[in-house]
């Protein structure tokens, strides 16, 4: 016997997210980007290989992070960063650039911060769905409308929140 399920949507004024760009790149050994400062949030999901992120923390000190296949990294607005592919196993990644009035809340639910910019999944299935959704944005954007693209961005955020290690649940 199926049970009735009722949920209230947590925000009646939903202007959370705005998509700016998205893409995919299979990198060559030691290929790099930066140093560079961005105006919006930029999330990379590593499909294969590995690389290194050098990012300024909240006090402006450079910190170095090793990022592996199945992980991701987040760059924050106005943060100085450089990232480069591994010499022996260069990364292949997909990315989305976004911003919005509730991004900080979303990132808090993913346990991502300027001090902790590495996405680590506790659920391989959801992590794979995140990867596929990000790739779908890049390779099939002409098959949908702007509303469909925004839907894919929301789907990415949902997969990130539900799969993040150490996530917080402020939605109850």
Short mmCIF file of C-alpha atoms in Angstrom, two decimals:
data_model
loop_
_atom_site.label_atom_id
_atom_site.label_comp_id
_atom_site.label_asym_id
_atom_site.label_seq_id
_atom_site.Cartn_x
_atom_site.Cartn_y
_atom_site.Cartn_z
CA UNK A 1 0.00 0.00 0.00
CA UNK A 2 1.44 3.36 -1.04
CA UNK A 3 1.56 6.15 1.50
CA UNK A 4 0.60 9.73 0.79
CA UNK A 5 3.60 12.05 0.80
CA UNK A 6 3.33 15.81 1.11
CA UNK A 7 6.22 18.29 1.04
CA UNK A 8 6.15 22.07 1.05
CA UNK A 9 8.54 23.72 -1.36
CA UNK A 10 11.07 25.58 0.88
CA UNK A 11 11.20 28.87 -1.06
CA UNK A 12 8.29 30.68 -2.70
CA UNK A 13 10.62 33.36 -4.17
CA UNK A 14 12.95 31.19 -6.21
CA UNK A 15 15.62 33.33 -7.89
CA UNK A 16 18.49 31.13 -6.74
CA UNK A 17 20.72 30.52 -9.70
CA UNK A 18 21.97 31.98 -12.94
CA UNK A 19 24.00 29.98 -15.46
CA UNK A 20 26.86 31.80 -17.12
CA UNK A 21 28.89 29.17 -19.00
CA UNK A 22 29.59 25.46 -19.19
CA UNK A 23 32.03 23.23 -21.02
CA UNK A 24 34.26 20.21 -21.24
CA UNK A 25 37.99 19.72 -21.80
CA UNK A 26 40.31 16.72 -22.11
CA UNK A 27 43.57 18.34 -20.97
CA UNK A 28 47.10 17.63 -22.11
CA UNK A 29 49.85 16.92 -19.55
CA UNK A 30 50.61 19.97 -17.36
CA UNK A 31 48.12 22.19 -19.22
CA UNK A 32 47.16 25.04 -16.93
CA UNK A 33 44.82 27.97 -16.48
CA UNK A 34 45.69 30.99 -14.38
CA UNK A 35 46.49 32.79 -12.34
CA UNK A 36 43.04 34.25 -12.86
CA UNK A 37 40.26 35.91 -10.87
CA UNK A 38 36.63 35.23 -11.79
CA UNK A 39 33.42 37.19 -11.25
CA UNK A 40 31.22 34.14 -10.55
CA UNK A 41 31.41 30.66 -9.06
CA UNK A 42 33.05 28.03 -11.26
CA UNK A 43 32.73 24.31 -10.54
CA UNK A 44 34.83 21.67 -12.30
CA UNK A 45 34.02 17.95 -12.11
CA UNK A 46 36.99 15.67 -12.87
CA UNK A 47 35.89 12.83 -15.14
CA UNK A 48 39.27 11.09 -15.33
CA UNK A 49 42.89 11.73 -14.47
CA UNK A 50 43.99 14.23 -11.86
CA UNK A 51 45.40 17.68 -11.38
CA UNK A 52 46.17 20.44 -8.91
CA UNK A 53 44.28 23.52 -7.78
CA UNK A 54 46.18 26.43 -6.22
CA UNK A 55 43.65 28.78 -4.63
CA UNK A 56 43.80 31.71 -2.27
CA UNK A 57 42.00 31.04 1.00
CA UNK A 58 39.89 33.52 2.94
CA UNK A 59 43.04 35.28 4.17
CA UNK A 60 44.62 35.48 0.71
CA UNK A 61 47.15 32.69 1.32
CA UNK A 62 47.68 30.21 -1.49
CA UNK A 63 46.66 26.64 -0.69
CA UNK A 64 47.34 23.64 -2.92
CA UNK A 65 44.81 20.84 -3.44
CA UNK A 66 45.24 17.58 -5.34
CA UNK A 67 42.02 16.73 -7.22
CA UNK A 68 41.30 13.20 -8.43
CA UNK A 69 38.87 11.55 -10.80
CA UNK A 70 35.33 11.60 -9.36
CA UNK A 71 36.05 14.74 -7.35
CA UNK A 72 35.48 18.37 -8.21
CA UNK A 73 36.72 21.80 -7.25
CA UNK A 74 34.98 25.10 -6.75
CA UNK A 75 36.42 28.50 -7.55
CA UNK A 76 34.85 31.46 -5.77
CA UNK A 77 34.23 34.96 -7.14
CA UNK A 78 37.21 37.30 -6.71
CA UNK A 79 39.49 34.40 -5.71
CA UNK A 80 42.91 34.15 -7.33
CA UNK A 81 43.41 30.62 -8.69
CA UNK A 82 45.61 28.53 -10.94
CA UNK A 83 44.94 24.94 -11.86
CA UNK A 84 46.90 22.44 -13.91
CA UNK A 85 46.69 18.88 -15.17
CA UNK A 86 48.88 16.06 -13.89
CA UNK A 87 51.98 15.27 -15.94
CA UNK A 88 51.32 11.52 -16.21
CA UNK A 89 47.52 11.33 -15.91
CA UNK A 90 46.08 14.67 -17.06
CA UNK A 91 42.55 15.37 -16.09
CA UNK A 92 39.50 15.47 -18.28
CA UNK A 93 36.81 17.68 -16.79
CA UNK A 94 33.52 19.40 -17.32
CA UNK A 95 32.54 22.72 -15.75
CA UNK A 96 29.70 25.12 -15.00
CA UNK A 97 29.91 28.79 -14.09
CA UNK A 98 27.00 30.13 -12.04
CA UNK A 99 25.89 32.67 -9.47
CA UNK A 100 22.72 33.66 -7.63
CA UNK A 101 21.21 34.93 -4.43
CA UNK A 102 21.09 31.49 -2.75
CA UNK A 103 24.38 30.05 -3.97
CA UNK A 104 26.01 30.39 -0.53
CA UNK A 105 23.20 28.34 1.03
CA UNK A 106 23.54 25.68 -1.67
CA UNK A 107 27.31 25.50 -1.20
CA UNK A 108 26.93 25.27 2.58
CA UNK A 109 24.71 22.23 1.98
CA UNK A 110 27.50 20.76 -0.15
CA UNK A 111 30.09 21.50 2.56
CA UNK A 112 32.00 23.64 0.06
CA UNK A 113 33.73 26.85 1.11
CA UNK A 114 36.72 28.97 0.19
CA UNK A 115 38.61 26.99 2.86
CA UNK A 116 37.23 23.65 1.62
CA UNK A 117 36.80 23.91 -2.19
CA UNK A 118 37.03 20.18 -3.00
CA UNK A 119 33.84 18.24 -3.78
CA UNK A 120 33.97 14.66 -2.55
CA UNK A 121 31.00 12.42 -3.12
CA UNK A 122 29.62 9.92 -0.63
CA UNK A 123 27.35 8.43 -3.32
CA UNK A 124 28.88 7.18 -6.57
CA UNK A 125 25.49 6.92 -8.30
CA UNK A 126 24.64 10.59 -7.61
CA UNK A 127 28.16 11.67 -8.52
CA UNK A 128 27.80 9.91 -11.88
CA UNK A 129 24.45 11.64 -12.41
CA UNK A 130 26.12 14.98 -11.67
CA UNK A 131 28.81 14.24 -14.27
CA UNK A 132 26.26 13.15 -16.89
CA UNK A 133 24.08 16.21 -16.28
CA UNK A 134 27.06 18.54 -16.64
CA UNK A 135 28.09 16.80 -19.85
CA UNK A 136 24.51 16.99 -21.11
CA UNK A 137 24.58 20.77 -20.63
CA UNK A 138 27.67 21.00 -22.81
CA UNK A 139 26.87 18.53 -25.55
CA UNK A 140 23.10 18.84 -25.90
CA UNK A 141 22.33 22.49 -25.16
CA UNK A 142 20.91 23.07 -28.63
CA UNK A 143 18.26 20.42 -27.93
CA UNK A 144 16.61 22.44 -25.13
CA UNK A 145 15.41 25.90 -24.22
CA UNK A 146 16.86 28.33 -21.69
CA UNK A 147 14.40 26.87 -19.18
CA UNK A 148 15.78 23.40 -19.85
CA UNK A 149 19.34 24.62 -19.32
CA UNK A 150 18.35 26.20 -16.01
CA UNK A 151 16.64 22.95 -15.05
CA UNK A 152 19.90 21.10 -15.68
CA UNK A 153 21.74 23.60 -13.45
CA UNK A 154 19.22 22.99 -10.65
CA UNK A 155 19.65 19.24 -11.18
CA UNK A 156 23.44 19.64 -10.82
CA UNK A 157 23.00 21.48 -7.54
CA UNK A 158 20.61 18.81 -6.28
CA UNK A 159 23.09 16.02 -7.09
CA UNK A 160 25.92 17.97 -5.45
CA UNK A 161 23.92 18.55 -2.27
CA UNK A 162 22.67 14.97 -1.99
CA UNK A 163 26.04 13.37 -2.73
CA UNK A 164 28.43 15.61 -0.80
CA UNK A 165 30.43 14.16 2.06
CA UNK A 166 29.84 16.06 5.26
CA UNK A 167 26.78 17.80 3.83
CA UNK A 168 24.53 19.84 6.06
CA UNK A 169 20.79 19.66 5.71
CA UNK A 170 19.26 23.07 6.25
CA UNK A 171 16.14 22.08 4.32
CA UNK A 172 14.92 19.72 7.02
#
